[in-house]
Amino acid sequence: MTNSSIDIGTVAMRTMLLSSISLLVIMTAIVGRVSTTQIIKLISMYQIFWCCNYFLLQYFAVIWNDYNPSNVNYFPVVFDMFGTNYVYVYAVAFGLPFSLSLKKQTLPEIHPRN
Amino acid sequence: MLLSQIGTGIITAVFVFTSCYFINYKQFGNNLGNNYARFSILFGMIGSIIGTFVGSAIIGNGRVGYKEVLSGSITGAIVMSAAAPLVTNIGILLMIGAVTGMLSGFYMRKVHVIVNQRTVKDVLGMFGPFAISAIIGSFVVAPSILSVYYANDTPIPYTNGGLGKNILV
């Protein structure tokens, strides 16, 4: 983020793993119901919006909060340390409509899982 | 079969190693605060396991389902992660985890079957517990605990000792 060279460090690795976990949460709901093309489209859309959401939350938690005249700290809620908001809540917000809107391919009604 | 086992192992390893990244991520606080957060997560997981087992056994006529056993711990970790540095009371941690675990057990035992009755919406049955714990942890637990901090004018951990400004120490 600070220079143009590719940096593989703990921060970049953590960010990548966070997005992977978030995507895996969605995949638990839609695995077996989407084709390979749909998965590629989903991952592309998901990563773009995930990064937007990630940096937007950082902006609200750090920059906006520092320059906000009101005396309110949003850090533990907006950009929490363990990543509930930008991993799991975002996965729910993205994956719930996506999973509900998928109607093309379904597993058999009577399934050992059920 | 072998491929699925390898995939399961990789996914499990990703979760484990990423959790190590979470725990050792010290940019947002000092060592003492991180220790608090670790214990918050730990007791949230314990409460969630207890609650999940109890809820599943109550609904399932004394029998605990295998899915509840698998996902009982992760729901407690998710529900406590947003407010992990803010809570140090073990009873509150256990209670929050137990309530979330019971709801997750209820989902996996009853609601998951109803949701997948006509068309399968949640294939593995893990999305519901994730959703329940994330929404409760982010929109119920963290604002509630923060409101207590603001009401008592207590300094929030991971800050410079006051409410509001200069949040990154």
PDB file of C-alpha atoms in Angstrom, chain B residues 18-142:
ATOM      1  CA  THR B  18      -5.277 -17.696  10.332  1.00  0.00           C
ATOM      2  CA  SER B  19      -6.476 -17.776  13.893  1.00  0.00           C
ATOM      3  CA  CYS B  20      -2.806 -17.699  14.893  1.00  0.00           C
ATOM      4  CA  TYR B  21      -2.478 -14.574  12.801  1.00  0.00           C
ATOM      5  CA  PHE B  22      -5.437 -13.097  14.641  1.00  0.00           C
ATOM      6  CA  ILE B  23      -4.088 -13.879  18.072  1.00  0.00           C
ATOM      7  CA  ASN B  24      -0.574 -12.640  17.423  1.00  0.00           C
ATOM      8  CA  TYR B  25      -1.683  -9.529  15.630  1.00  0.00           C
ATOM      9  CA  LYS B  26      -0.400  -6.863  18.008  1.00  0.00           C
ATOM     10  CA  GLN B  27      -0.819  -3.759  15.934  1.00  0.00           C
ATOM     11  CA  PHE B  28      -3.973  -2.714  17.734  1.00  0.00           C
ATOM     12  CA  GLY B  29      -2.870  -3.075  21.306  1.00  0.00           C
ATOM     13  CA  ASN B  30      -0.375  -4.140  23.860  1.00  0.00           C
ATOM     14  CA  ASN B  31       0.359  -7.607  25.187  1.00  0.00           C
ATOM     15  CA  LEU B  32      -1.924  -7.270  28.158  1.00  0.00           C
ATOM     16  CA  GLY B  33      -4.876  -6.366  25.977  1.00  0.00           C
ATOM     17  CA  ASN B  34      -4.192  -9.219  23.626  1.00  0.00           C
ATOM     18  CA  ASN B  35      -4.187 -11.598  26.562  1.00  0.00           C
ATOM     19  CA  TYR B  36      -7.587 -10.317  27.583  1.00  0.00           C
ATOM     20  CA  ALA B  37      -8.841 -10.826  24.071  1.00  0.00           C
ATOM     21  CA  ARG B  38      -7.515 -14.380  23.977  1.00  0.00           C
ATOM     22  CA  PHE B  39      -9.281 -15.276  27.191  1.00  0.00           C
ATOM     23  CA  SER B  40     -12.485 -13.667  25.971  1.00  0.00           C
ATOM     24  CA  ILE B  41     -12.403 -15.804  22.856  1.00  0.00           C
ATOM     25  CA  LEU B  42     -11.566 -18.905  24.873  1.00  0.00           C
ATOM     26  CA  PHE B  43     -14.425 -18.542  27.334  1.00  0.00           C
ATOM     27  CA  GLY B  44     -16.814 -17.588  24.567  1.00  0.00           C
ATOM     28  CA  MET B  45     -15.932 -20.832  22.841  1.00  0.00           C
ATOM     29  CA  ILE B  46     -16.432 -22.827  26.024  1.00  0.00           C
ATOM     30  CA  GLY B  47     -19.841 -21.274  26.594  1.00  0.00           C
ATOM     31  CA  SER B  48     -20.808 -21.865  23.009  1.00  0.00           C
ATOM     32  CA  ILE B  49     -19.880 -25.540  23.181  1.00  0.00           C
ATOM     33  CA  ILE B  50     -21.951 -25.964  26.332  1.00  0.00           C
ATOM     34  CA  GLY B  51     -24.895 -24.078  24.872  1.00  0.00           C
ATOM     35  CA  THR B  52     -24.767 -25.913  21.583  1.00  0.00           C
ATOM     36  CA  PHE B  53     -24.727 -29.305  23.281  1.00  0.00           C
ATOM     37  CA  VAL B  54     -27.570 -28.355  25.619  1.00  0.00           C
ATOM     38  CA  GLY B  55     -29.696 -26.821  22.890  1.00  0.00           C
ATOM     39  CA  SER B  56     -29.147 -29.712  20.533  1.00  0.00           C
ATOM     40  CA  ALA B  57     -29.896 -32.254  23.255  1.00  0.00           C
ATOM     41  CA  ILE B  58     -33.096 -30.482  24.322  1.00  0.00           C
ATOM     42  CA  ILE B  59     -34.457 -30.285  20.793  1.00  0.00           C
ATOM     43  CA  GLY B  60     -33.136 -33.673  19.736  1.00  0.00           C
ATOM     44  CA  ASN B  61     -34.622 -35.633  22.667  1.00  0.00           C
ATOM     45  CA  GLY B  62     -31.357 -36.049  24.483  1.00  0.00           C
ATOM     46  CA  ARG B  63     -29.182 -36.721  21.481  1.00  0.00           C
ATOM     47  CA  VAL B  64     -26.538 -34.285  20.281  1.00  0.00           C
ATOM     48  CA  GLY B  65     -26.077 -33.987  16.548  1.00  0.00           C
ATOM     49  CA  TYR B  66     -22.691 -34.304  14.941  1.00  0.00           C
ATOM     50  CA  LYS B  67     -22.939 -30.978  13.117  1.00  0.00           C
ATOM     51  CA  GLU B  68     -23.500 -29.201  16.400  1.00  0.00           C
ATOM     52  CA  VAL B  69     -20.382 -30.811  17.806  1.00  0.00           C
ATOM     53  CA  LEU B  70     -18.377 -29.593  14.838  1.00  0.00           C
ATOM     54  CA  SER B  71     -19.596 -26.025  14.783  1.00  0.00           C
ATOM     55  CA  GLY B  72     -20.127 -25.438  18.490  1.00  0.00           C
ATOM     56  CA  SER B  73     -16.762 -23.821  19.111  1.00  0.00           C
ATOM     57  CA  ILE B  74     -16.490 -21.583  16.085  1.00  0.00           C
ATOM     58  CA  THR B  75     -19.786 -19.850  16.834  1.00  0.00           C
ATOM     59  CA  GLY B  76     -18.526 -18.817  20.261  1.00  0.00           C
ATOM     60  CA  ALA B  77     -15.339 -17.443  18.741  1.00  0.00           C
ATOM     61  CA  ILE B  78     -17.237 -15.423  16.178  1.00  0.00           C
ATOM     62  CA  VAL B  79     -19.745 -13.991  18.610  1.00  0.00           C
ATOM     63  CA  MET B  80     -17.043 -12.841  21.009  1.00  0.00           C
ATOM     64  CA  SER B  81     -14.524 -11.600  18.490  1.00  0.00           C
ATOM     65  CA  ALA B  82     -16.004  -8.132  18.005  1.00  0.00           C
ATOM     66  CA  ALA B  83     -16.124  -7.400  21.729  1.00  0.00           C
ATOM     67  CA  ALA B  84     -13.205  -9.562  22.817  1.00  0.00           C
ATOM     68  CA  PRO B  85     -11.001  -6.777  24.231  1.00  0.00           C
ATOM     69  CA  LEU B  86     -13.926  -5.194  26.030  1.00  0.00           C
ATOM     70  CA  VAL B  87     -15.162  -8.040  28.237  1.00  0.00           C
ATOM     71  CA  THR B  88     -13.217  -9.615  31.071  1.00  0.00           C
ATOM     72  CA  ASN B  89     -16.074 -11.152  33.055  1.00  0.00           C
ATOM     73  CA  ILE B  90     -16.036 -14.906  32.625  1.00  0.00           C
ATOM     74  CA  GLY B  91     -19.718 -15.322  33.470  1.00  0.00           C
ATOM     75  CA  ILE B  92     -20.787 -12.845  30.823  1.00  0.00           C
ATOM     76  CA  LEU B  93     -18.522 -14.510  28.301  1.00  0.00           C
ATOM     77  CA  LEU B  94     -19.939 -17.939  29.055  1.00  0.00           C
ATOM     78  CA  MET B  95     -23.499 -16.625  28.916  1.00  0.00           C
ATOM     79  CA  ILE B  96     -23.031 -14.901  25.562  1.00  0.00           C
ATOM     80  CA  GLY B  97     -21.434 -18.000  24.117  1.00  0.00           C
ATOM     81  CA  ALA B  98     -24.118 -20.276  25.554  1.00  0.00           C
ATOM     82  CA  VAL B  99     -26.981 -18.229  24.133  1.00  0.00           C
ATOM     83  CA  THR B 100     -25.394 -18.150  20.702  1.00  0.00           C
ATOM     84  CA  GLY B 101     -24.626 -21.846  20.904  1.00  0.00           C
ATOM     85  CA  MET B 102     -28.203 -22.686  21.784  1.00  0.00           C
ATOM     86  CA  LEU B 103     -29.500 -20.643  18.867  1.00  0.00           C
ATOM     87  CA  SER B 104     -26.993 -22.294  16.551  1.00  0.00           C
ATOM     88  CA  GLY B 105     -27.973 -25.723  17.812  1.00  0.00           C
ATOM     89  CA  PHE B 106     -31.622 -24.902  17.266  1.00  0.00           C
ATOM     90  CA  TYR B 107     -30.858 -23.762  13.733  1.00  0.00           C
ATOM     91  CA  MET B 108     -28.884 -26.874  12.860  1.00  0.00           C
ATOM     92  CA  ARG B 109     -31.428 -29.199  14.417  1.00  0.00           C
ATOM     93  CA  LYS B 110     -34.684 -27.663  13.207  1.00  0.00           C
ATOM     94  CA  VAL B 111     -34.383 -24.637  10.963  1.00  0.00           C
ATOM     95  CA  HIS B 112     -31.766 -26.110   8.655  1.00  0.00           C
ATOM     96  CA  VAL B 113     -34.074 -28.984   7.759  1.00  0.00           C
ATOM     97  CA  ILE B 114     -36.981 -26.616   7.139  1.00  0.00           C
ATOM     98  CA  VAL B 115     -34.873 -24.284   5.020  1.00  0.00           C
ATOM     99  CA  ASN B 116     -33.708 -27.145   2.829  1.00  0.00           C
ATOM    100  CA  GLN B 117     -37.149 -28.729   2.575  1.00  0.00           C
ATOM    101  CA  ARG B 118     -38.000 -27.724  -0.988  1.00  0.00           C
ATOM    102  CA  THR B 119     -34.728 -26.454  -2.420  1.00  0.00           C
ATOM    103  CA  VAL B 120     -31.363 -26.618  -0.729  1.00  0.00           C
ATOM    104  CA  LYS B 121     -30.327 -23.157   0.389  1.00  0.00           C
ATOM    105  CA  ASP B 122     -27.666 -23.990   2.943  1.00  0.00           C
ATOM    106  CA  VAL B 123     -25.744 -26.997   1.718  1.00  0.00           C
ATOM    107  CA  LEU B 124     -23.415 -27.748   4.608  1.00  0.00           C
ATOM    108  CA  GLY B 125     -25.556 -26.135   7.298  1.00  0.00           C
ATOM    109  CA  MET B 126     -22.695 -23.946   8.464  1.00  0.00           C
ATOM    110  CA  PHE B 127     -23.868 -20.671   6.990  1.00  0.00           C
ATOM    111  CA  GLY B 128     -26.699 -20.319   9.495  1.00  0.00           C
ATOM    112  CA  PRO B 129     -24.537 -20.628  12.621  1.00  0.00           C
ATOM    113  CA  PHE B 130     -22.015 -18.248  11.081  1.00  0.00           C
ATOM    114  CA  ALA B 131     -24.773 -15.768  10.308  1.00  0.00           C
ATOM    115  CA  ILE B 132     -26.400 -16.065  13.736  1.00  0.00           C
ATOM    116  CA  SER B 133     -23.152 -15.631  15.635  1.00  0.00           C
ATOM    117  CA  ALA B 134     -21.843 -12.818  13.417  1.00  0.00           C
ATOM    118  CA  ILE B 135     -25.046 -10.793  13.602  1.00  0.00           C
ATOM    119  CA  ILE B 136     -25.417 -11.275  17.346  1.00  0.00           C
ATOM    120  CA  GLY B 137     -21.762 -10.524  18.009  1.00  0.00           C
ATOM    121  CA  SER B 138     -21.571  -7.477  15.815  1.00  0.00           C
ATOM    122  CA  PHE B 139     -24.979  -5.877  16.225  1.00  0.00           C
ATOM    123  CA  VAL B 140     -26.039  -6.954  19.716  1.00  0.00           C
ATOM    124  CA  VAL B 141     -23.059  -7.840  21.894  1.00  0.00           C
ATOM    125  CA  ALA B 142     -20.544  -5.175  20.893  1.00  0.00           C
TER     126      ALA B 142
END
